[in-house]
Short mmCIF file of C-alpha atoms in Angstrom, two decimals:
data_model
loop_
_atom_site.label_atom_id
_atom_site.label_comp_id
_atom_site.label_asym_id
_atom_site.label_seq_id
_atom_site.Cartn_x
_atom_site.Cartn_y
_atom_site.Cartn_z
CA MET A 1 0.01 0.02 -0.01
CA ASN A 2 1.21 3.42 -0.97
CA LYS A 3 3.72 5.09 1.37
CA GLY A 4 3.54 2.54 4.16
CA ILE A 5 0.40 3.79 5.94
CA LEU A 6 -0.20 0.33 7.52
CA LEU A 7 3.46 0.23 8.72
CA PHE A 8 2.96 3.60 10.31
CA LEU A 9 -0.14 2.39 12.16
CA LEU A 10 1.70 -0.68 13.38
CA THR A 11 4.40 1.50 14.76
CA VAL A 12 1.72 3.53 16.54
CA LEU A 13 0.40 0.34 18.08
CA CYS A 14 3.85 -0.80 19.23
CA THR A 15 4.26 2.54 20.94
CA ILE A 16 0.83 2.49 22.61
CA ASN A 17 1.29 -1.09 23.72
CA SER A 18 4.41 -0.05 25.56
CA ALA A 19 2.37 1.90 28.11
CA ASN A 20 2.79 0.72 31.70
CA SER A 21 -0.91 1.01 32.53
CA ALA A 22 -3.11 -2.13 32.40
CA GLU A 23 -5.69 -0.18 30.38
CA THR A 24 -5.06 2.87 28.22
CA THR A 25 -7.00 4.53 25.37
CA TRP A 26 -5.60 6.98 22.83
CA LYS A 27 -7.41 8.93 20.11
CA THR A 28 -5.68 10.48 17.14
CA GLN A 29 -6.10 14.04 16.00
CA GLY A 30 -7.64 13.46 12.55
CA TYR A 31 -7.28 10.11 10.89
CA GLY A 32 -10.13 8.63 12.92
CA TYR A 33 -8.35 6.08 15.03
CA VAL A 34 -8.71 4.94 18.63
CA PHE A 35 -6.24 2.50 20.20
CA HIS A 36 -7.40 0.65 23.28
CA THR A 37 -4.89 -1.47 25.31
CA VAL A 38 -5.90 -3.90 27.99
CA ASP A 39 -3.16 -6.13 29.56
CA ASN A 40 -0.71 -5.49 26.78
CA LYS A 41 -3.25 -6.42 24.03
CA THR A 42 -4.13 -3.52 21.76
CA THR A 43 -7.33 -3.21 19.63
CA ALA A 44 -7.59 -0.58 16.96
CA PHE A 45 -10.88 1.06 16.17
CA ASP A 46 -12.03 3.17 13.27
CA LEU A 47 -14.09 6.08 14.68
CA THR A 48 -16.51 8.50 13.02
CA THR A 49 -19.28 10.54 14.66
CA LYS A 50 -21.69 7.77 13.49
CA HIS A 51 -19.94 4.54 14.11
CA CYS A 52 -17.11 2.62 15.76
CA LEU A 53 -15.64 -0.46 14.13
CA GLU A 54 -12.62 -2.63 15.00
CA ASN A 55 -9.98 -2.21 12.29
CA HIS A 56 -9.05 -5.90 11.91
CA PHE A 57 -6.13 -5.18 9.56
CA ILE A 58 -4.26 -3.25 12.21
CA THR A 59 -5.28 -5.39 15.19
CA ASP A 60 -4.37 -8.69 13.43
CA GLU A 61 -1.00 -7.40 12.20
CA PHE A 62 -0.24 -6.09 15.63
CA GLU A 63 -0.62 -9.54 17.20
CA GLN A 64 2.28 -10.72 15.03
CA ILE A 65 4.75 -8.13 16.39
CA SER A 66 7.02 -9.66 19.00
CA PHE A 67 9.17 -6.73 20.06
CA ILE A 68 8.93 -3.06 20.91
CA GLU A 69 11.61 -0.52 20.13
CA GLU A 70 12.66 1.25 23.31
CA THR A 71 12.62 4.62 21.42
CA GLN A 72 9.02 4.25 20.24
CA LYS A 73 7.21 5.81 23.14
CA VAL A 74 4.57 8.43 23.47
CA ASN A 75 6.01 11.69 24.78
CA LYS A 76 3.95 12.19 27.98
CA TYR A 77 4.42 15.95 27.95
CA ASN A 78 3.30 16.99 24.42
CA ARG A 79 1.38 13.80 23.31
CA LEU A 80 3.43 13.58 20.14
CA LEU A 81 4.32 10.23 18.62
CA ASN A 82 7.26 9.97 16.24
CA PHE A 83 6.11 7.08 13.99
CA GLY A 84 8.83 7.40 11.40
CA GLY A 85 6.85 9.53 8.96
CA LEU A 86 7.25 13.15 7.94
CA PHE A 87 5.53 14.48 11.03
CA PRO A 88 4.63 13.10 14.49
CA LEU A 89 1.08 11.99 15.07
CA LYS A 90 -0.92 13.94 17.68
CA LEU A 91 -2.65 11.84 20.30
CA THR A 92 -5.18 12.54 23.06
CA LYS A 93 -5.40 10.25 26.07
CA LEU A 94 -9.00 9.30 26.86
CA ASP A 95 -10.38 8.14 30.19
CA SER A 96 -12.35 5.37 28.42
CA LEU A 97 -13.45 4.27 24.94
CA PRO A 98 -15.71 6.70 23.14
CA ALA A 99 -19.46 6.10 23.52
CA GLN A 100 -19.77 4.72 19.98
CA CYS A 101 -17.29 1.97 20.84
CA GLN A 102 -19.18 0.96 23.95
CA SER A 103 -22.87 1.10 23.08
CA GLU A 104 -23.07 1.46 19.24
CA LYS A 105 -20.05 -0.63 18.03
CA ILE A 106 -20.68 -2.11 14.65
CA ILE A 107 -20.46 -5.90 14.53
CA SER A 108 -17.81 -7.18 12.15
CA ILE A 109 -16.76 -10.38 10.50
CA LYS A 110 -14.56 -11.13 13.57
CA ASP A 111 -17.74 -11.51 15.73
CA LYS A 112 -19.35 -14.96 15.99
CA ASN A 113 -22.86 -13.58 15.43
CA TYR A 114 -21.91 -11.44 12.33
CA GLU A 115 -24.36 -11.40 9.41
CA PHE A 116 -23.57 -9.74 6.17
CA ASN A 117 -25.63 -6.53 5.58
CA ALA A 118 -24.72 -4.64 2.40
CA SER A 119 -26.43 -1.47 3.66
CA ILE A 120 -24.32 -1.29 6.80
CA VAL A 121 -21.08 -1.98 4.94
CA LEU A 122 -21.84 0.79 2.47
CA ASP A 123 -22.87 3.12 5.28
CA VAL A 124 -19.49 2.63 7.06
CA LEU A 125 -17.71 3.30 3.81
CA MET A 126 -19.65 6.50 3.24
CA ASN A 127 -19.11 7.67 6.84
CA ASN A 128 -15.37 7.40 6.38
CA PHE A 129 -15.32 9.27 3.17
CA GLU A 130 -17.63 12.01 4.54
CA GLU A 131 -15.45 12.68 7.57
CA HIS A 132 -11.96 11.92 6.27
CA TYR A 133 -11.81 12.52 2.51
CA ALA A 134 -9.66 15.64 2.02
CA PHE A 135 -11.04 16.66 -1.42
CA SER A 136 -14.81 16.82 -0.97
CA LYS A 137 -14.91 20.57 -1.38
CA ASP A 138 -12.55 20.51 -4.33
CA LYS A 139 -14.82 18.01 -6.12
CA ASP A 140 -18.06 19.58 -4.83
CA ILE A 141 -19.25 16.37 -3.25
CA ASN A 142 -22.38 16.32 -1.15
CA TRP A 143 -22.00 13.21 0.97
CA VAL A 144 -25.62 13.22 2.13
CA GLU A 145 -26.73 13.00 -1.49
CA GLN A 146 -24.02 10.47 -2.33
CA ARG A 147 -25.21 8.26 0.48
CA LYS A 148 -28.79 8.39 -0.75
CA LEU A 149 -27.70 7.76 -4.34
CA TRP A 150 -25.74 4.59 -3.71
CA GLN A 151 -28.02 3.20 -0.94
CA LYS A 152 -30.86 3.25 -3.43
CA ARG A 153 -29.17 0.34 -5.24
CA ILE A 154 -29.23 -1.81 -2.08
CA THR A 155 -31.99 -4.08 -0.85
CA SER A 156 -32.21 -6.53 2.00
CA LYS A 157 -31.21 -9.25 -0.52
CA THR A 158 -28.12 -7.54 -1.94
CA THR A 159 -25.28 -10.04 -2.07
CA GLN A 160 -21.56 -9.31 -1.46
CA ASP A 161 -20.85 -9.64 -5.22
CA GLU A 162 -23.60 -7.12 -5.93
CA LEU A 163 -22.19 -4.83 -3.29
CA PHE A 164 -18.81 -5.06 -4.92
CA SER A 165 -20.34 -3.77 -8.22
CA ILE A 166 -21.89 -0.88 -6.37
CA ILE A 167 -18.65 0.17 -4.63
CA ASP A 168 -16.76 -0.34 -7.93
CA ASP A 169 -19.13 2.10 -9.61
CA PHE A 170 -18.68 4.53 -6.74
CA LEU A 171 -14.87 4.42 -6.99
CA LYS A 172 -15.07 4.78 -10.79
CA GLU A 173 -17.05 8.01 -10.42
CA LEU A 174 -14.82 9.28 -7.59
CA ARG A 175 -11.58 8.65 -9.41
CA ASP A 176 -9.14 9.15 -6.55
CA GLY A 177 -5.67 7.72 -6.79
CA HIS A 178 -5.65 6.34 -3.32
CA ALA A 179 -9.29 5.30 -3.03
CA ILE A 180 -8.90 1.53 -3.21
CA LEU A 181 -11.15 -1.38 -2.23
CA LEU A 182 -9.20 -4.24 -0.59
CA ASN A 183 -9.99 -7.78 0.39
CA GLN A 184 -9.01 -9.42 3.67
CA GLU A 185 -5.48 -10.09 2.41
CA LEU A 186 -5.06 -6.43 1.44
CA ASP A 187 -5.19 -7.31 -2.35
CA ARG A 188 -6.78 -4.73 -4.57
CA LEU A 189 -10.37 -5.44 -5.58
CA SER A 190 -11.13 -2.09 -7.24
CA HIS A 191 -9.21 1.07 -8.03
CA TYR A 192 -9.36 3.83 -10.69
CA SER A 193 -6.77 6.41 -11.64
CA PRO A 194 -7.57 10.12 -10.90
CA ARG A 195 -8.18 10.68 -14.63
CA LYS A 196 -8.60 8.45 -17.63
CA TRP A 197 -5.27 7.44 -19.06
CA SER A 198 -4.97 8.96 -22.54
CA PHE A 199 -2.89 6.06 -23.77
CA TRP A 200 -5.85 3.68 -23.55
CA ASP A 201 -7.16 5.20 -26.78
CA GLU A 202 -3.71 4.74 -28.29
CA LEU A 203 -3.73 1.07 -27.34
CA LYS A 204 -7.24 0.48 -28.64
CA ALA A 205 -6.29 2.09 -32.00
CA HIS A 206 -3.24 -0.25 -32.40
CA SER A 207 -4.60 -3.42 -30.72
CA VAL A 208 -5.63 -4.86 -34.12
CA ASN A 209 -1.91 -5.01 -35.00
CA TYR A 210 -1.17 -7.09 -31.86
CA PRO A 211 -3.52 -10.14 -31.89
CA GLU A 212 -1.15 -12.04 -29.62
CA TYR A 213 -2.31 -9.90 -26.69
CA SER A 214 -5.82 -10.74 -25.36
CA THR A 215 -6.25 -7.59 -23.34
CA TYR A 216 -5.23 -3.95 -23.54
CA TRP A 217 -3.37 -4.37 -20.28
CA GLU A 218 -1.18 -7.17 -21.67
CA LEU A 219 -0.33 -4.87 -24.68
CA HIS A 220 0.33 -2.04 -22.29
CA THR A 221 2.77 -4.18 -20.26
CA ALA A 222 4.57 -5.29 -23.39
CA LEU A 223 4.94 -1.68 -24.56
CA ILE A 224 6.22 -0.58 -21.20
CA GLU A 225 8.92 -3.28 -21.35
CA LYS A 226 9.79 -2.35 -24.96
CA SER A 227 10.04 1.37 -24.04
CA GLN A 228 12.43 0.62 -21.26
CA GLU A 229 14.59 -1.47 -23.61
CA ASN A 230 14.68 1.50 -25.94
CA ILE A 231 16.40 3.56 -23.22
CA LYS A 232 19.52 1.52 -23.88
CA ASN A 233 19.80 3.15 -27.30
CA TYR A 234 20.68 6.37 -25.54
CA ILE A 235 23.16 4.98 -22.99
CA ASP A 236 26.89 5.03 -23.36
CA LYS A 237 27.93 1.36 -23.59
CA ASN A 238 31.43 2.19 -22.54
CA TYR A 239 30.27 3.32 -19.11
CA SER A 240 29.26 0.71 -16.58
CA THR A 241 25.62 1.05 -15.52
CA LEU A 242 25.13 0.88 -11.76
CA GLN A 243 22.03 -0.65 -10.18
CA TYR A 244 21.07 -0.91 -6.54
CA HIS A 245 18.15 -2.50 -4.72
CA ASP A 246 16.13 -2.71 -7.91
CA ASN A 247 15.17 0.92 -7.17
CA PHE A 248 18.06 2.93 -8.62
CA THR A 249 19.82 2.76 -11.99
CA LEU A 250 22.64 5.16 -12.86
CA ALA A 251 24.06 5.35 -16.40
CA LYS A 252 25.54 8.00 -18.71
CA THR A 253 24.67 9.16 -22.23
CA PRO A 254 27.42 9.55 -24.87
CA GLN A 255 27.17 13.29 -24.10
CA ASN A 256 28.32 12.59 -20.53
CA ILE A 257 24.97 13.36 -19.09
CA ALA A 258 24.03 11.32 -16.04
CA TYR A 259 20.84 9.25 -16.35
CA LEU A 260 19.16 8.29 -13.07
CA LYS A 261 16.08 6.04 -13.20
CA ILE A 262 14.14 5.66 -9.99
CA SER A 263 11.88 2.63 -10.26
CA ASN A 264 10.23 3.25 -6.90
CA PHE A 265 10.76 4.95 -3.56
CA ASP A 266 9.89 1.82 -1.53
CA ASP A 267 11.44 0.76 1.76
CA PHE A 268 14.01 -1.78 0.71
CA SER A 269 15.83 -2.36 4.00
CA ASN A 270 15.22 -2.11 7.71
CA ASN A 271 16.30 1.51 7.43
CA ASP A 272 15.25 2.81 4.05
CA VAL A 273 16.69 6.30 4.54
CA LYS A 274 20.13 4.88 5.56
CA ALA A 275 20.17 2.61 2.52
CA THR A 276 19.21 5.47 0.19
CA LYS A 277 22.04 7.59 1.62
CA GLU A 278 24.47 4.84 0.90
CA VAL A 279 23.34 4.68 -2.70
CA MET A 280 23.30 8.45 -3.18
CA GLU A 281 26.78 8.85 -1.71
CA ILE A 282 28.04 6.52 -4.44
CA PHE A 283 25.99 8.21 -7.21
CA THR A 284 26.53 11.87 -6.29
CA PRO A 285 30.26 12.17 -7.12
CA ILE A 286 29.61 10.50 -10.47
CA ILE A 287 26.72 12.83 -11.25
CA LYS A 288 28.86 15.86 -10.34
CA GLN A 289 31.40 14.83 -13.01
CA SER A 290 28.66 14.82 -15.63
CA ASN A 291 27.35 17.53 -17.93
CA GLY A 292 23.88 17.36 -16.43
CA LEU A 293 21.39 15.03 -14.78
CA ILE A 294 18.30 13.34 -16.21
CA ILE A 295 15.95 11.79 -13.65
CA ASP A 296 13.47 9.35 -15.10
CA LEU A 297 10.28 8.87 -13.09
CA ARG A 298 7.99 7.71 -15.95
CA PHE A 299 8.00 4.16 -14.65
CA SER A 300 8.17 4.83 -10.94
CA MET A 301 5.69 3.14 -8.57
CA GLY A 302 5.74 5.60 -5.65
CA GLY A 303 6.74 4.53 -2.11
CA SER A 304 8.09 6.39 0.88
CA ASP A 305 8.24 10.19 1.18
CA LEU A 306 11.26 9.75 3.45
CA VAL A 307 13.16 8.05 0.64
CA ALA A 308 12.15 10.81 -1.75
CA PHE A 309 13.45 13.57 0.57
CA SER A 310 16.60 11.60 1.27
CA ILE A 311 17.41 11.57 -2.47
CA LEU A 312 16.51 15.31 -2.68
CA SER A 313 18.94 16.14 0.06
CA TYR A 314 21.80 15.25 -2.34
CA LEU A 315 20.56 17.68 -4.98
CA ILE A 316 20.58 20.83 -2.85
CA ASP A 317 23.23 22.84 -0.96
CA SER A 318 20.98 24.72 1.53
CA GLU A 319 17.75 24.11 3.32
CA LEU A 320 14.79 23.77 0.92
CA ALA A 321 11.22 24.77 1.90
CA LEU A 322 9.10 22.87 -0.58
CA GLY A 323 5.57 23.46 0.75
CA GLY A 324 3.53 21.68 3.41
CA LYS A 325 1.06 19.04 4.29
CA GLN A 326 -2.36 19.06 5.98
CA PHE A 327 -4.76 16.36 7.05
CA LYS A 328 -8.53 16.38 7.13
CA THR A 329 -10.18 17.31 10.45
CA SER A 330 -13.79 17.66 11.52
CA THR A 331 -13.63 21.44 10.91
CA GLY A 332 -11.61 21.45 7.72
CA TYR A 333 -7.89 20.92 7.67
CA SER A 334 -5.16 20.80 10.23
CA GLU A 335 -2.58 23.54 10.52
CA LEU A 336 -0.19 23.44 7.63
CA GLN A 337 2.90 21.41 8.51
CA LYS A 338 5.79 22.91 6.61
CA ILE A 339 8.19 20.54 4.86
CA VAL A 340 11.83 21.57 4.92
CA VAL A 341 14.62 19.35 3.50
CA ALA A 342 18.20 19.83 4.72
CA PRO A 343 21.15 19.12 2.41
CA SER A 344 23.25 16.05 3.01
CA LYS A 345 26.70 16.67 4.43
CA ILE A 346 28.70 15.80 1.27
CA ASN A 347 29.49 18.00 -1.73
CA ASN A 348 26.13 17.78 -3.56
CA TYR A 349 25.01 18.18 -7.17
CA THR A 350 23.39 21.56 -7.66
CA GLY A 351 23.55 21.74 -11.50
CA SER A 352 20.70 21.57 -14.06
CA ILE A 353 18.20 18.65 -13.94
CA VAL A 354 15.71 17.45 -16.40
CA VAL A 355 12.92 15.20 -15.10
CA LEU A 356 10.91 12.76 -17.23
CA THR A 357 7.35 12.13 -16.01
CA SER A 358 4.20 10.39 -17.21
CA GLN A 359 0.61 9.79 -16.15
CA LYS A 360 1.95 6.75 -14.25
CA THR A 361 4.24 8.81 -11.97
CA PRO A 362 2.38 8.59 -8.60
CA SER A 363 2.44 9.24 -4.85
CA ALA A 364 5.94 9.59 -3.29
CA ALA A 365 7.37 10.22 -6.76
CA GLU A 366 5.08 13.19 -6.98
CA VAL A 367 6.08 14.51 -3.65
CA PHE A 368 9.68 14.27 -4.95
CA LEU A 369 8.55 16.38 -7.90
CA LEU A 370 7.27 19.06 -5.52
CA GLY A 371 10.82 19.18 -4.04
CA LEU A 372 12.47 19.46 -7.45
CA GLN A 373 9.94 22.18 -8.36
CA ALA A 374 10.93 24.13 -5.32
CA ARG A 375 14.65 23.54 -6.01
CA GLY A 376 14.65 25.31 -9.32
CA ASN A 377 16.96 24.86 -12.29
CA VAL A 378 14.76 21.87 -13.23
CA THR A 379 12.90 21.21 -16.45
CA PHE A 380 9.93 18.84 -16.57
CA ILE A 381 9.33 16.90 -19.74
CA GLY A 382 6.56 14.37 -20.56
CA GLU A 383 3.03 14.40 -19.08
CA ARG A 384 1.39 15.62 -15.93
CA SER A 385 2.04 13.13 -13.08
CA TYR A 386 -0.62 10.70 -11.79
CA GLY A 387 -2.28 13.04 -9.20
CA ALA A 388 -2.19 11.06 -5.96
CA PHE A 389 0.03 12.96 -3.51
CA SER A 390 -1.81 12.05 -0.28
CA ASP A 391 -0.95 8.98 1.82
CA ALA A 392 -3.62 6.31 1.78
CA LEU A 393 -5.71 6.12 4.99
CA THR A 394 -6.65 2.52 5.69
CA LYS A 395 -10.12 1.74 7.04
CA ALA A 396 -11.89 -1.56 7.70
CA LEU A 397 -15.40 -2.56 6.56
CA PRO A 398 -17.67 -4.90 8.57
CA ASN A 399 -17.54 -7.69 5.96
CA GLY A 400 -13.75 -8.01 6.17
CA TRP A 401 -12.92 -5.79 3.24
CA GLY A 402 -10.94 -2.57 3.55
CA ILE A 403 -11.07 0.81 1.90
CA THR A 404 -8.30 3.37 1.56
CA LEU A 405 -8.82 7.10 0.88
CA SER A 406 -6.89 10.31 0.56
CA ASN A 407 -7.15 12.24 3.83
CA GLU A 408 -4.18 14.58 3.29
CA ARG A 409 -3.22 17.30 0.89
CA TYR A 410 0.17 18.54 -0.16
CA LEU A 411 0.73 22.17 -1.11
CA ASN A 412 3.76 23.36 -3.01
CA SER A 413 5.78 26.41 -1.95
CA HIS A 414 3.25 28.69 -3.64
CA GLY A 415 0.22 27.01 -1.91
CA GLU A 416 -0.84 25.14 -5.00
CA ASN A 417 -2.38 21.64 -4.77
CA TYR A 418 -2.02 19.19 -7.66
CA GLU A 419 -4.10 16.31 -6.30
CA ASN A 420 -6.13 14.55 -9.00
CA ILE A 421 -4.64 16.77 -11.80
CA GLY A 422 -0.90 16.00 -11.42
CA LEU A 423 2.11 18.21 -11.45
CA PRO A 424 2.39 20.12 -14.80
CA VAL A 425 5.30 19.84 -17.22
CA ASP A 426 7.30 22.37 -19.22
CA HIS A 427 7.37 20.38 -22.43
CA GLU A 428 4.56 17.90 -23.16
CA PHE A 429 5.07 14.58 -24.95
CA VAL A 430 2.65 11.67 -25.09
CA PHE A 431 3.57 8.69 -23.06
CA LEU A 432 3.56 5.29 -24.72
CA ASN A 433 3.48 6.49 -28.28
CA VAL A 434 3.22 3.14 -30.03
CA ASN A 435 4.88 4.23 -33.29
CA ASN A 436 7.85 5.74 -31.43
CA ILE A 437 8.24 2.70 -29.22
CA GLU A 438 8.26 0.29 -32.15
CA SER A 439 10.83 2.40 -34.01
CA GLY A 440 13.09 2.27 -30.97
CA THR A 441 12.77 6.00 -30.39
CA ASP A 442 12.45 7.67 -26.93
CA VAL A 443 11.24 11.10 -27.79
CA GLN A 444 11.17 12.38 -24.18
CA LEU A 445 14.70 11.12 -23.43
CA ASN A 446 15.96 12.59 -26.70
CA GLU A 447 14.41 15.96 -25.82
CA ALA A 448 16.03 15.75 -22.36
CA ILE A 449 19.44 15.25 -23.87
CA LYS A 450 18.92 18.19 -26.26
CA ALA A 451 18.11 20.43 -23.27
CA PHE A 452 21.72 20.31 -22.17
CA ARG A 453 23.20 21.50 -25.49
#
């Protein structure tokens, strides 16, 4: 799941479970979570003004954790919890569980007497979107009307398969990059990109020429692989390409321009930031000896913001204020939490950068783009990015499914928000142009090389 939201919550649980008291209850500011510990066993609840439901994903995963880091403790003075993300989570200690969790708790699949009720499942989903979705105002969504609209399709005989179709239609209309329906194993059941990918029309037009592929997605995958092979046509074969952790590839063009492809910003070790620093301390001196830097994010799969900012720290020589982050609250948004990245302690690369993006550049890769935008001396070539900057807030549904949603918004240094629309580019080129790919041409990469002449 994008940007490790479940890992963050597990860390929260580890921390709360370290309390000395036999029974403690904590409520988060925003995010809609309550953590209740009794005799060192913690239960996580999803909380809205209308319901309380155990979040079985978090509770079940927590039971598998066998150790607690000594440093992961709630600061008893300011109620801040450093969970390893960009900002600490704010907690409030409660005397007891909220009333909803005592008298109106919704029965879930974990209860012996649970009976599937499509209306209740949909109602819980709508409650979470109504109270936690960060872009209701931007999209002019009236959740009272939305609830009525989708509940009309439900009867007392609605099956789980029929409910899936209803939720799938809802997500298709909403089109949010982090609104995802999950099964009990956290596999995706339904998900739609923030906007329709333009290259689908391109694939449809050319599909007749590729009868060996039974679906557009198979053709899409084949073209992605072919386009990545074409990159080799622009790489200096006399220079040894470096690759680390399947995340980072560094090569050079014949013009002595460094080419850095970041496949994802995932956690790939027990300390993702430390591992990223090790890679960048190898790459940076090589990049500094080049005539420029091309960063290819067209095929990136997102990942951790901390990894993104760790990389950025090797591309600046002074503190960089790149904007801020807010989360949804009951009254609007939290106070803006400003994001400042400090430079690494080595001699960094501060020269020109060209970035290649596509409609498939999502999440942490987009937050990285915000940093590059604030840095300056950067040219963006390709297509607007995916449009899913927010972390994915994970919520449980009574029937065992889960739903994620965007409960945060990122603003750049000018206060602009690119959620759903993607970060704009300076020079636009169509991603996955079939004719170019088949001819072995990479128009975007070629344009990037020309930018350094």
